[in-house]
XYZ file of C-alpha atoms in Angstrom:
674
model
C 0.143 0.283 0.216
C 1.333 3.593 -0.724
C -0.506 6.663 1.032
C -0.431 8.980 -1.714
C -2.024 12.166 0.650
C -0.086 14.986 2.204
C -2.414 16.714 4.783
C -3.289 14.794 7.748
C -6.792 15.748 7.507
C -7.582 14.224 4.524
C -9.666 11.690 4.250
C -8.783 8.204 3.490
C -8.152 7.438 -0.054
C -9.290 4.325 -1.249
C -6.396 2.832 -1.452
C -5.314 3.345 2.121
C -9.105 1.487 3.134
C -7.972 -1.654 1.622
C -4.550 -1.037 3.761
C -6.580 -1.010 6.611
C -9.428 -3.828 6.377
C -5.704 -6.011 5.623
C -4.420 -5.113 8.678
C -7.535 -5.988 10.303
C -7.968 -9.464 9.052
C -4.579 -10.332 10.029
C -5.144 -8.909 13.841
C -8.509 -11.359 13.339
C -6.857 -13.715 12.754
C -4.005 -13.898 14.979
C -6.040 -13.118 17.949
C -8.807 -15.960 17.222
C -12.009 -12.955 16.946
C -12.673 -16.176 13.821
C -15.608 -13.999 10.994
C -15.029 -10.004 10.513
C -17.586 -7.748 9.951
C -16.516 -3.986 9.446
C -18.931 -1.831 10.305
C -15.911 1.815 10.233
C -12.984 2.711 8.473
C -12.221 5.959 8.624
C -9.423 9.001 9.507
C -9.028 9.640 13.353
C -7.985 12.791 12.645
C -4.800 14.436 14.444
C -4.859 15.638 18.113
C -5.697 19.932 18.009
C -2.658 20.874 19.606
C -0.780 18.226 17.117
C -2.676 19.996 14.665
C -2.306 23.445 15.564
C 1.652 22.937 16.079
C 2.201 20.826 11.626
C -0.458 24.343 10.802
C 2.674 26.564 12.670
C 5.711 24.799 11.228
C 5.488 21.469 13.434
C 6.003 18.158 12.176
C 2.667 16.799 11.043
C 1.290 14.177 12.916
C 0.550 10.266 12.043
C -1.829 9.527 9.502
C -3.731 6.697 11.908
C -7.162 5.387 11.084
C -9.618 3.647 13.184
C -11.179 0.409 12.717
C -14.409 -0.488 14.590
C -14.711 -4.354 13.619
C -17.966 -6.681 14.879
C -17.462 -10.645 15.296
C -20.754 -12.276 14.628
C -22.454 -13.065 16.137
C -20.947 -12.375 18.963
C -21.272 -8.649 20.128
C -18.342 -7.846 21.057
C -16.760 -4.526 18.569
C -13.233 -4.196 18.592
C -11.851 -0.944 18.039
C -8.699 -0.822 16.557
C -6.366 2.188 15.920
C -3.188 1.895 13.297
C -0.947 4.248 11.494
C -0.413 4.497 7.557
C 3.161 5.620 6.263
C 3.982 6.381 2.868
C 5.329 3.110 0.754
C 4.670 1.371 3.377
C 2.082 -1.745 5.318
C -0.546 -0.471 7.393
C 0.595 -0.939 11.318
C -1.979 -1.650 14.632
C -0.776 0.341 17.158
C -3.884 -0.324 19.594
C -6.594 -1.887 20.098
C -9.280 -2.731 22.578
C -12.309 -4.504 23.085
C -15.900 -2.931 23.699
C -19.200 -4.638 25.444
C -22.649 -3.224 25.782
C -21.918 -1.007 23.019
C -23.574 -1.185 19.343
C -21.926 0.234 16.345
C -24.330 2.054 13.448
C -26.466 0.255 11.392
C -24.559 0.216 9.231
C -25.690 0.361 4.854
C -25.390 -3.218 4.756
C -26.883 -3.970 8.449
C -29.728 -2.144 7.063
C -29.859 -4.023 3.385
C -29.270 -7.349 5.074
C -32.470 -6.660 7.661
C -34.475 -6.365 4.594
C -33.750 -9.876 3.498
C -33.784 -11.605 6.248
C -37.949 -10.147 7.118
C -38.511 -11.055 3.926
C -37.177 -14.717 3.801
C -38.899 -15.476 7.359
C -42.005 -17.893 6.486
C -44.281 -15.863 8.571
C -43.319 -12.842 7.255
C -44.209 -14.114 3.410
C -47.436 -16.180 5.281
C -48.801 -12.481 6.948
C -47.749 -10.362 3.110
C -49.774 -13.212 1.526
C -52.485 -12.480 4.284
C -52.485 -8.904 2.792
C -52.088 -9.438 -0.316
C -48.816 -9.136 -0.897
C -46.866 -12.417 -2.655
C -44.430 -10.990 -5.028
C -41.922 -9.793 -2.346
C -40.120 -7.005 -4.700
C -43.653 -5.294 -4.405
C -42.641 -5.411 -0.368
C -41.234 -1.940 0.732
C -39.490 -3.000 4.934
C -38.105 0.325 6.479
C -35.443 -0.354 8.802
C -34.869 1.188 11.854
C -33.242 0.674 15.205
C -34.935 -0.424 18.062
C -35.538 2.476 20.618
C -36.506 0.472 23.666
C -35.307 -0.439 26.789
C -32.151 -2.499 27.738
C -34.611 -5.468 28.879
C -35.936 -5.763 26.237
C -33.186 -5.559 23.557
C -32.114 -8.606 26.023
C -28.862 -8.313 24.325
C -29.626 -8.369 20.821
C -28.200 -6.466 17.861
C -31.836 -5.575 16.689
C -33.681 -4.072 13.758
C -37.632 -2.877 13.681
C -38.664 -3.164 9.891
C -41.971 -1.373 9.402
C -43.228 -2.654 5.861
C -45.160 -1.377 3.047
C -46.731 -2.253 0.018
C -46.304 -1.294 -3.279
C -48.899 -1.663 -6.469
C -46.042 -1.760 -9.471
C -42.255 -1.661 -8.882
C -41.296 2.678 -8.331
C -44.587 2.731 -7.073
C -45.260 5.217 -3.044
C -44.881 2.193 -1.036
C -45.544 5.108 1.746
C -49.188 5.384 -0.034
C -49.652 1.781 1.262
C -48.911 1.249 5.111
C -49.171 -2.749 6.571
C -49.817 -3.656 10.140
C -46.750 -5.609 10.222
C -43.625 -4.431 12.185
C -41.141 -7.296 11.959
C -38.038 -6.911 14.658
C -34.754 -8.834 13.311
C -31.782 -10.185 15.457
C -28.756 -8.701 13.304
C -26.482 -11.368 15.023
C -28.754 -14.978 14.985
C -30.136 -13.677 11.179
C -33.558 -14.144 12.734
C -37.118 -12.133 13.172
C -37.807 -13.070 17.081
C -40.848 -11.299 16.818
C -43.930 -10.062 14.906
C -45.619 -7.141 15.573
C -49.495 -6.600 13.260
C -53.680 -5.448 14.462
C -55.427 -8.362 16.479
C -56.800 -8.821 12.407
C -56.266 -8.151 9.567
C -56.734 -4.366 8.855
C -57.772 -2.650 5.467
C -54.770 -2.052 3.760
C -54.788 1.792 1.319
C -55.194 0.746 -2.313
C -54.914 4.167 -4.018
C -51.436 5.330 -5.366
C -50.417 8.500 -4.111
C -47.085 9.137 -6.840
C -44.305 11.283 -6.890
C -42.175 9.395 -9.724
C -42.013 11.360 -13.086
C -43.052 8.608 -15.190
C -46.534 7.465 -13.070
C -47.112 11.323 -12.248
C -50.424 11.491 -14.336
C -50.248 15.073 -15.047
C -50.785 17.303 -16.452
C -46.961 18.821 -16.591
C -47.164 22.741 -15.666
C -46.419 24.734 -18.933
C -45.225 27.911 -17.889
C -41.503 27.797 -16.946
C -38.873 28.756 -18.842
C -35.211 28.096 -17.893
C -33.250 29.787 -16.072
C -29.593 29.134 -16.308
C -26.652 30.335 -14.593
C -24.029 30.964 -16.799
C -19.908 31.672 -15.385
C -18.043 33.220 -18.499
C -15.000 33.303 -16.968
C -15.946 30.405 -14.217
C -16.244 30.454 -10.792
C -14.184 32.650 -8.338
C -12.973 29.476 -6.096
C -9.958 27.529 -6.545
C -9.373 24.269 -5.215
C -5.985 22.552 -4.190
C -6.269 18.709 -3.561
C -9.022 19.270 0.275
C -8.170 22.915 0.422
C -10.075 25.744 -1.092
C -9.712 29.559 -1.910
C -12.614 31.873 -2.451
C -13.175 35.284 -2.127
C -11.135 36.546 1.305
C -11.956 32.557 2.308
C -10.549 29.755 3.331
C -10.373 26.343 4.783
C -10.498 22.119 4.023
C -12.825 19.915 3.248
C -13.134 17.188 5.190
C -15.819 13.922 4.940
C -16.523 10.656 6.710
C -18.788 8.165 7.794
C -20.573 9.458 10.520
C -20.648 13.264 10.020
C -20.959 13.921 6.316
C -19.511 17.285 5.570
C -16.947 18.780 7.589
C -15.051 22.084 7.285
C -11.494 22.762 9.579
C -9.415 25.489 9.331
C -11.802 28.457 8.368
C -10.034 32.001 7.672
C -10.554 34.954 6.920
C -8.348 37.179 4.377
C -8.372 40.433 6.276
C -5.714 43.674 4.384
C -3.945 40.297 3.326
C -3.506 39.030 7.255
C -5.364 35.286 7.675
C -7.800 35.504 11.127
C -9.226 32.290 12.512
C -12.444 32.413 12.253
C -13.491 28.403 13.023
C -11.446 25.286 13.740
C -13.951 22.777 13.245
C -17.035 22.779 12.346
C -19.643 19.968 11.399
C -23.552 18.330 12.969
C -22.625 16.025 14.758
C -26.226 14.429 16.560
C -30.034 14.503 15.271
C -33.130 13.270 17.304
C -35.855 12.246 15.376
C -39.004 11.307 18.181
C -41.939 9.609 16.926
C -45.016 11.536 18.870
C -47.359 8.852 19.090
C -46.693 6.568 22.675
C -48.947 3.617 21.645
C -47.532 0.308 20.773
C -45.325 -0.730 18.476
C -44.705 3.080 18.220
C -43.804 4.092 21.516
C -39.865 2.183 20.335
C -40.252 4.436 16.812
C -36.827 7.083 16.858
C -33.941 7.130 15.356
C -30.771 9.424 15.730
C -29.707 9.472 12.073
C -25.978 10.190 12.904
C -25.259 7.963 15.406
C -27.495 5.220 14.498
C -27.243 5.012 10.374
C -24.550 7.983 9.899
C -24.620 10.826 6.946
C -21.637 10.297 5.395
C -23.026 6.600 4.460
C -26.528 7.765 4.015
C -25.082 10.668 1.381
C -26.595 10.632 -1.829
C -24.184 11.010 -5.440
C -24.921 14.512 -6.839
C -26.671 14.847 -9.726
C -24.947 18.032 -12.476
C -27.866 20.716 -12.739
C -30.076 18.911 -10.294
C -29.319 18.726 -7.299
C -26.546 21.924 -7.267
C -26.407 24.649 -10.545
C -23.996 26.715 -11.690
C -20.361 26.117 -12.038
C -20.364 23.201 -9.610
C -17.132 21.098 -8.103
C -17.790 18.277 -6.795
C -15.681 16.436 -4.316
C -16.184 12.438 -4.297
C -15.177 10.244 -0.299
C -14.837 7.511 -0.138
C -16.334 4.706 2.209
C -16.058 0.829 3.118
C -18.781 -1.618 2.999
C -18.944 -5.085 5.539
C -16.215 -6.740 4.087
C -13.401 -3.739 4.398
C -13.740 -3.518 0.690
C -13.798 0.418 -0.198
C -16.826 2.338 -1.533
C -16.316 5.149 -3.842
C -19.317 8.156 -4.141
C -18.590 9.584 -7.288
C -20.342 13.956 -6.218
C -20.517 13.127 -2.822
C -19.762 17.321 -2.059
C -20.991 20.103 -3.863
C -19.741 23.770 -4.151
C -21.096 26.294 -6.539
C -21.788 30.017 -5.782
C -24.877 31.785 -5.710
C -26.219 35.198 -5.984
C -28.649 36.137 -3.478
C -29.604 39.532 -3.462
C -28.688 42.700 -1.734
C -25.688 42.267 0.157
C -25.364 46.557 0.152
C -27.389 49.455 -0.423
C -27.973 53.089 -0.286
C -29.626 55.865 -1.868
C -28.677 59.899 -0.904
C -31.971 60.540 -1.085
C -31.575 64.768 -1.966
C -29.746 63.282 -5.408
C -30.934 60.525 -6.179
C -27.242 58.854 -6.653
C -27.251 55.118 -5.417
C -24.485 52.226 -4.273
C -25.845 49.169 -4.283
C -23.884 46.071 -3.759
C -24.972 41.792 -4.695
C -24.365 39.492 -2.362
C -22.658 35.836 -2.802
C -22.243 32.820 -0.967
C -20.099 30.350 -1.689
C -22.449 27.407 -0.723
C -20.730 23.337 0.031
C -23.399 20.970 0.350
C -24.189 16.776 0.970
C -27.533 15.217 0.847
C -27.654 12.766 3.140
C -30.748 9.928 2.445
C -31.924 8.092 5.700
C -34.638 5.085 5.078
C -37.209 7.645 4.422
C -35.932 11.385 4.839
C -34.220 13.095 2.933
C -31.654 15.299 4.582
C -30.202 18.210 2.502
C -27.002 19.816 4.709
C -25.795 23.456 2.809
C -22.462 25.701 4.587
C -23.277 29.287 3.448
C -20.190 32.184 3.492
C -20.799 35.014 2.818
C -18.406 37.909 1.375
C -19.432 39.801 4.861
C -17.286 37.014 7.092
C -20.741 35.718 7.543
C -21.181 31.681 7.897
C -24.845 29.715 7.337
C -25.584 26.173 8.516
C -29.071 25.974 7.028
C -30.686 21.717 7.254
C -33.819 21.118 4.901
C -35.583 18.052 4.812
C -37.663 16.323 2.500
C -38.078 13.108 1.822
C -41.310 10.432 2.137
C -43.365 10.744 5.466
C -42.753 7.558 7.730
C -46.580 6.110 7.329
C -48.904 3.869 8.653
C -52.236 2.811 9.475
C -54.551 3.721 11.845
C -54.311 2.288 15.445
C -56.954 -0.514 16.638
C -59.969 1.483 17.710
C -58.347 4.330 16.274
C -61.389 6.379 13.774
C -59.088 9.456 13.238
C -55.390 10.236 14.314
C -55.089 11.843 17.196
C -51.258 11.417 17.148
C -51.060 12.624 12.821
C -52.833 13.737 10.253
C -54.478 11.987 7.024
C -52.931 12.263 4.187
C -55.032 10.176 1.654
C -57.341 8.136 2.514
C -56.683 5.597 5.603
C -52.822 6.799 5.529
C -51.990 8.143 8.497
C -48.429 10.243 9.385
C -47.567 10.761 12.975
C -45.793 14.008 14.473
C -42.686 14.389 15.029
C -39.582 16.411 15.535
C -36.333 17.198 13.709
C -33.985 18.065 16.515
C -29.841 18.495 15.452
C -26.784 19.268 17.208
C -24.050 20.886 15.795
C -20.108 21.243 17.349
C -18.630 24.486 16.904
C -14.897 24.271 17.842
C -14.771 27.908 16.465
C -11.178 29.822 16.295
C -11.813 34.172 16.504
C -9.036 35.384 15.614
C -7.062 32.810 17.895
C -3.923 31.465 16.572
C -3.190 28.302 19.130
C -7.275 27.154 18.210
C -9.607 28.635 20.433
C -8.120 28.250 24.178
C -8.837 32.036 24.899
C -11.861 32.122 24.375
C -15.017 33.286 26.368
C -18.650 33.021 24.974
C -21.622 35.281 26.757
C -25.020 36.026 26.194
C -26.155 39.319 24.815
C -29.899 39.888 25.850
C -31.765 42.677 24.653
C -33.271 44.206 27.448
C -36.663 46.748 28.634
C -35.064 49.818 30.917
C -38.312 50.385 33.726
C -39.365 53.628 33.366
C -37.105 55.625 35.934
C -35.447 59.901 35.983
C -32.763 57.866 33.375
C -35.614 56.745 31.129
C -39.191 58.773 31.861
C -40.010 58.229 28.226
C -40.214 54.694 28.741
C -38.376 53.768 25.492
C -34.926 52.750 26.557
C -33.365 49.238 26.432
C -29.965 47.727 26.518
C -27.980 44.876 25.269
C -27.231 42.879 28.650
C -24.032 40.876 28.607
C -23.489 37.911 30.543
C -20.625 36.500 30.673
C -20.941 32.102 30.845
C -17.727 30.813 32.614
C -19.140 28.135 33.724
C -20.702 24.242 31.793
C -23.540 24.580 35.022
C -24.041 28.644 33.121
C -23.730 27.655 30.083
C -26.785 25.789 29.335
C -28.932 27.896 27.093
C -32.247 28.706 25.813
C -33.773 30.129 22.931
C -35.108 33.498 23.812
C -36.089 35.345 20.852
C -38.510 37.835 22.815
C -34.691 39.068 24.387
C -33.231 38.840 20.882
C -31.115 36.663 22.776
C -27.385 36.206 20.978
C -24.872 34.388 21.831
C -21.455 35.897 21.519
C -17.982 34.047 21.157
C -15.247 36.128 21.694
C -11.703 36.900 22.275
C -10.679 39.223 25.312
C -6.932 39.412 24.150
C -7.998 41.230 20.750
C -9.804 44.244 20.883
C -11.794 46.058 18.402
C -10.319 49.698 17.381
C -13.661 51.055 17.374
C -16.335 49.262 20.010
C -12.763 48.693 22.039
C -14.941 45.350 22.967
C -13.374 41.920 22.778
C -13.281 40.673 18.478
C -16.316 38.448 18.148
C -18.868 36.186 16.203
C -22.082 35.482 17.585
C -23.934 32.328 16.883
C -27.654 33.872 16.386
C -30.611 30.944 15.956
C -32.851 30.722 12.875
C -36.176 31.504 14.319
C -37.168 29.870 17.496
C -36.616 26.011 16.819
C -37.940 23.733 19.578
C -36.293 22.410 21.890
C -37.667 17.735 22.836
C -40.613 17.274 23.646
C -40.689 13.902 25.223
C -40.383 14.146 29.156
C -36.831 14.244 30.270
C -37.250 10.678 32.172
C -37.715 9.273 28.899
C -36.024 7.180 26.792
C -36.030 10.187 24.930
C -35.000 12.549 26.951
C -32.432 10.294 28.751
C -31.063 9.591 25.436
C -31.525 13.023 23.384
C -30.025 15.081 26.464
C -28.351 17.382 24.064
C -32.102 18.489 22.622
C -33.331 19.382 26.384
C -30.893 23.046 26.089
C -30.300 25.075 22.665
C -27.097 26.214 24.420
C -24.098 24.015 24.888
C -20.904 24.834 25.762
C -17.591 22.563 27.195
C -13.666 22.018 27.391
C -11.758 21.081 24.283
C -11.157 17.868 24.841
C -10.314 15.231 21.135
C -11.614 12.247 22.608
C -15.150 14.488 23.109
C -17.019 14.881 19.546
C -21.162 12.877 19.483
C -23.500 14.877 22.278
C -25.293 11.370 22.976
C -21.683 9.380 23.023
C -19.449 7.567 20.248
C -22.492 4.881 20.977
C -25.753 5.759 19.846
C -28.150 2.179 18.240
C -29.171 0.821 21.388
C -27.742 2.653 23.886
C -29.967 3.198 27.270
C -28.461 6.433 28.064
C -26.404 9.579 27.015
C -23.150 8.999 27.145
C -22.167 12.445 26.139
C -22.731 15.555 27.532
C -24.858 14.738 29.754
C -21.841 12.839 32.070
C -18.821 15.954 30.490
C -20.455 18.233 32.049
C -22.027 16.083 35.071
C -19.982 18.154 37.326
C -19.272 21.626 36.940
C -16.362 22.964 34.940
C -14.794 26.140 34.747
C -14.577 27.451 30.983
C -12.179 30.859 31.188
C -9.215 29.764 29.229
C -10.397 26.159 28.447
C -10.766 26.583 24.421
C -14.591 26.074 24.443
C -16.495 24.028 22.675
C -20.244 25.103 21.224
C -22.852 22.814 20.751
C -25.826 24.510 19.344
C -29.431 22.540 18.984
C -31.754 23.599 16.834
C -34.714 21.952 14.547
C -38.666 21.148 13.581
C -41.393 20.164 15.272
C -43.220 18.643 12.219
C -47.135 18.705 12.756
C -47.506 16.558 9.304
C -49.576 18.421 6.927
C -51.599 16.982 3.701
C -49.320 18.998 1.553
C -46.226 16.992 2.711
C -47.306 13.734 0.856
C -47.120 11.939 -1.869
C -43.450 13.756 -1.067
C -42.863 16.607 1.026
C -41.139 20.269 -0.083
C -39.075 21.372 1.732
C -39.108 22.625 5.563
C -36.099 24.629 5.947
C -34.026 25.384 9.717
C -30.635 26.426 10.772
C -28.523 28.725 12.469
C -25.563 31.998 12.065
C -22.577 33.105 12.294
C -21.676 36.894 12.031
C -18.537 38.692 13.464
C -19.562 40.615 16.223
C -16.852 43.656 16.445
C -14.278 41.408 13.906
C -13.452 44.036 11.870
C -13.241 47.411 11.652
C -15.916 48.583 9.435
C -18.561 46.734 6.962
C -15.800 44.161 5.347
C -17.673 44.535 1.864
C -16.935 47.788 1.331
C -14.071 46.534 -1.226
C -17.091 45.202 -3.145
C -16.205 46.433 -6.486
C -20.028 48.569 -7.629
C -20.576 46.637 -11.506
C -24.137 46.212 -13.499
C -25.157 42.330 -14.254
C -24.797 42.681 -18.459
C -27.355 39.633 -18.391
C -29.964 40.664 -17.248
C -32.773 42.062 -19.407
C -36.249 44.194 -18.615
C -39.533 42.806 -19.359
C -41.661 44.392 -22.160
C -45.522 44.257 -22.338
C -45.490 41.717 -25.108
C -43.399 38.720 -23.952
C -39.531 40.551 -25.768
C -37.170 41.884 -24.236
C -36.402 45.535 -23.704
C -33.643 47.398 -23.774
C -33.106 49.701 -19.971
C -33.797 52.770 -19.857
C -32.728 56.255 -17.834
C -36.250 57.804 -16.417
C -35.779 59.209 -13.169
C -38.825 58.334 -10.918
C -38.921 60.335 -7.603
C -35.699 61.300 -7.680
C -33.913 57.963 -8.336
C -31.152 57.227 -11.425
C -31.780 54.421 -12.637
C -28.843 54.136 -14.895
C -26.516 54.981 -11.138
C -27.800 52.032 -9.538
C -25.048 50.114 -9.376
C -23.078 53.202 -8.739
C -21.510 54.164 -12.012
C -23.725 55.732 -14.356
């Protein structure tokens, strides 16, 4: 095996994955582990201190791989760390045996679970009773099992919610069945089947979105809208390193988080100023609100249970992204340890997003405006029925935004026995119930904010807009102030958004003072709307596991081992093995290199309009400079007019632009020059 990658953060190549697999197979044979199943082969990122030393000119940290292995039918898990050297075989550095944990359900697990269910004689008989003898027309959605340990009995279980189709491309979610099979993945058998007490009426009406099955008619009034960049894009790419206008960063990708942004900095007058050391989405919980059997088990932790990288799509040019596109591929692995290349895993392109800034001097009609452009990095994951489209946006004024667009299919079901109308969902088609649920996400933000040491001296504060009481200082009752409170311990830093107070959180660097405000340079974290918190009670199973979703903001001292807020092994866990443990004892956040855990999401009270396929629902957050610059950083964007823009005439053709004056505004000077 020859290692050709040169940067410590580059994802493993296909060749490296094969080398890691070979070394693990040799280790398994040597130790007598028997049957070997590869759950994960991925880069083990270097320690933050080693990476910062390397960036400062020190030696490159040892490049390492991580393998998570299973030895079925045993439930034992092995973690193996391997050293990777150019031109040499991968060598095992260390390994440990773990018991009482379950690694995520890989893509191979999901396909195998469906095959096991369809091979079970009782499942086949029950499907035939419901009119389905052609198993190719049956879809079995694989879900992790959300149940207490005593019900799991030490087994690795998956539950299969079942649906029928009227044809191979038919929308199965229009035909939910009353069957849920529980599959033991180690023993490769069905151990239980949930069903109604009597065979129910299966919804027969099709409801399709597939282009070849859509009954039409298609809209006829849509004309092409093209994104043209005749001189090419404004970004440059060198391997996984990207430069765009004043931004520089590295792209990472792994099986669990999917897209990761590393070492994000902004060029301010020729000086690269660090903003973010590392940023990614690290967990999500999707609890359903129907308390009746078997739906109390219906909850997925999609990052920890399945892996966003494992579920990522191969994106299509001109469909998922428009414009001049650069794609990043990803190398993953299957259960045999073989590399699996995912082409076009990450899309990067530019978008026009309207005005960045504008002002008209109304006295003489002079107008100055600049259009805003952003760089978009995105990937899309299909987690069984749902699609999650993830977008990182970089703006010309130093703003960073993260947005998630939720789409795909509702997970439908029949009404429960004795239920005439859904009390925990919405009828989206005759006999088809879609249950209410939540999508609760958590992002991990390791901020830098002008700190070349990666953020050790940073401090987080909370800022509220506060009404002043009437007093001698506020005699007319119109006064309000911005009240700022430093969050200096992990207990103080467990916070909830307060939109009525315009609450934001600042990540500031007290060692760097803004020359204008005389305050520390900072970035502010801004919620997008009023994100919900977890609705299940704290003592419920999801409440114990999804502790991150009880608050919007958590802050902890940096630790290389603290990566996932619900824990490293989430599948079938009985409680939180992340934030709940890390914040059990109050710790100081002063000079602690604080890490931000921001929770946000959507409570999905289902609409009929969400079926048969859901229009996007959007959630996210924004990081905006707050005294980071000494003035508007977008002042240096040159004026200009888009020459490809045309006026529309009354007869539908293009008309020449005029320079008429209305209300004192000179149209011809709208971009700063006539």
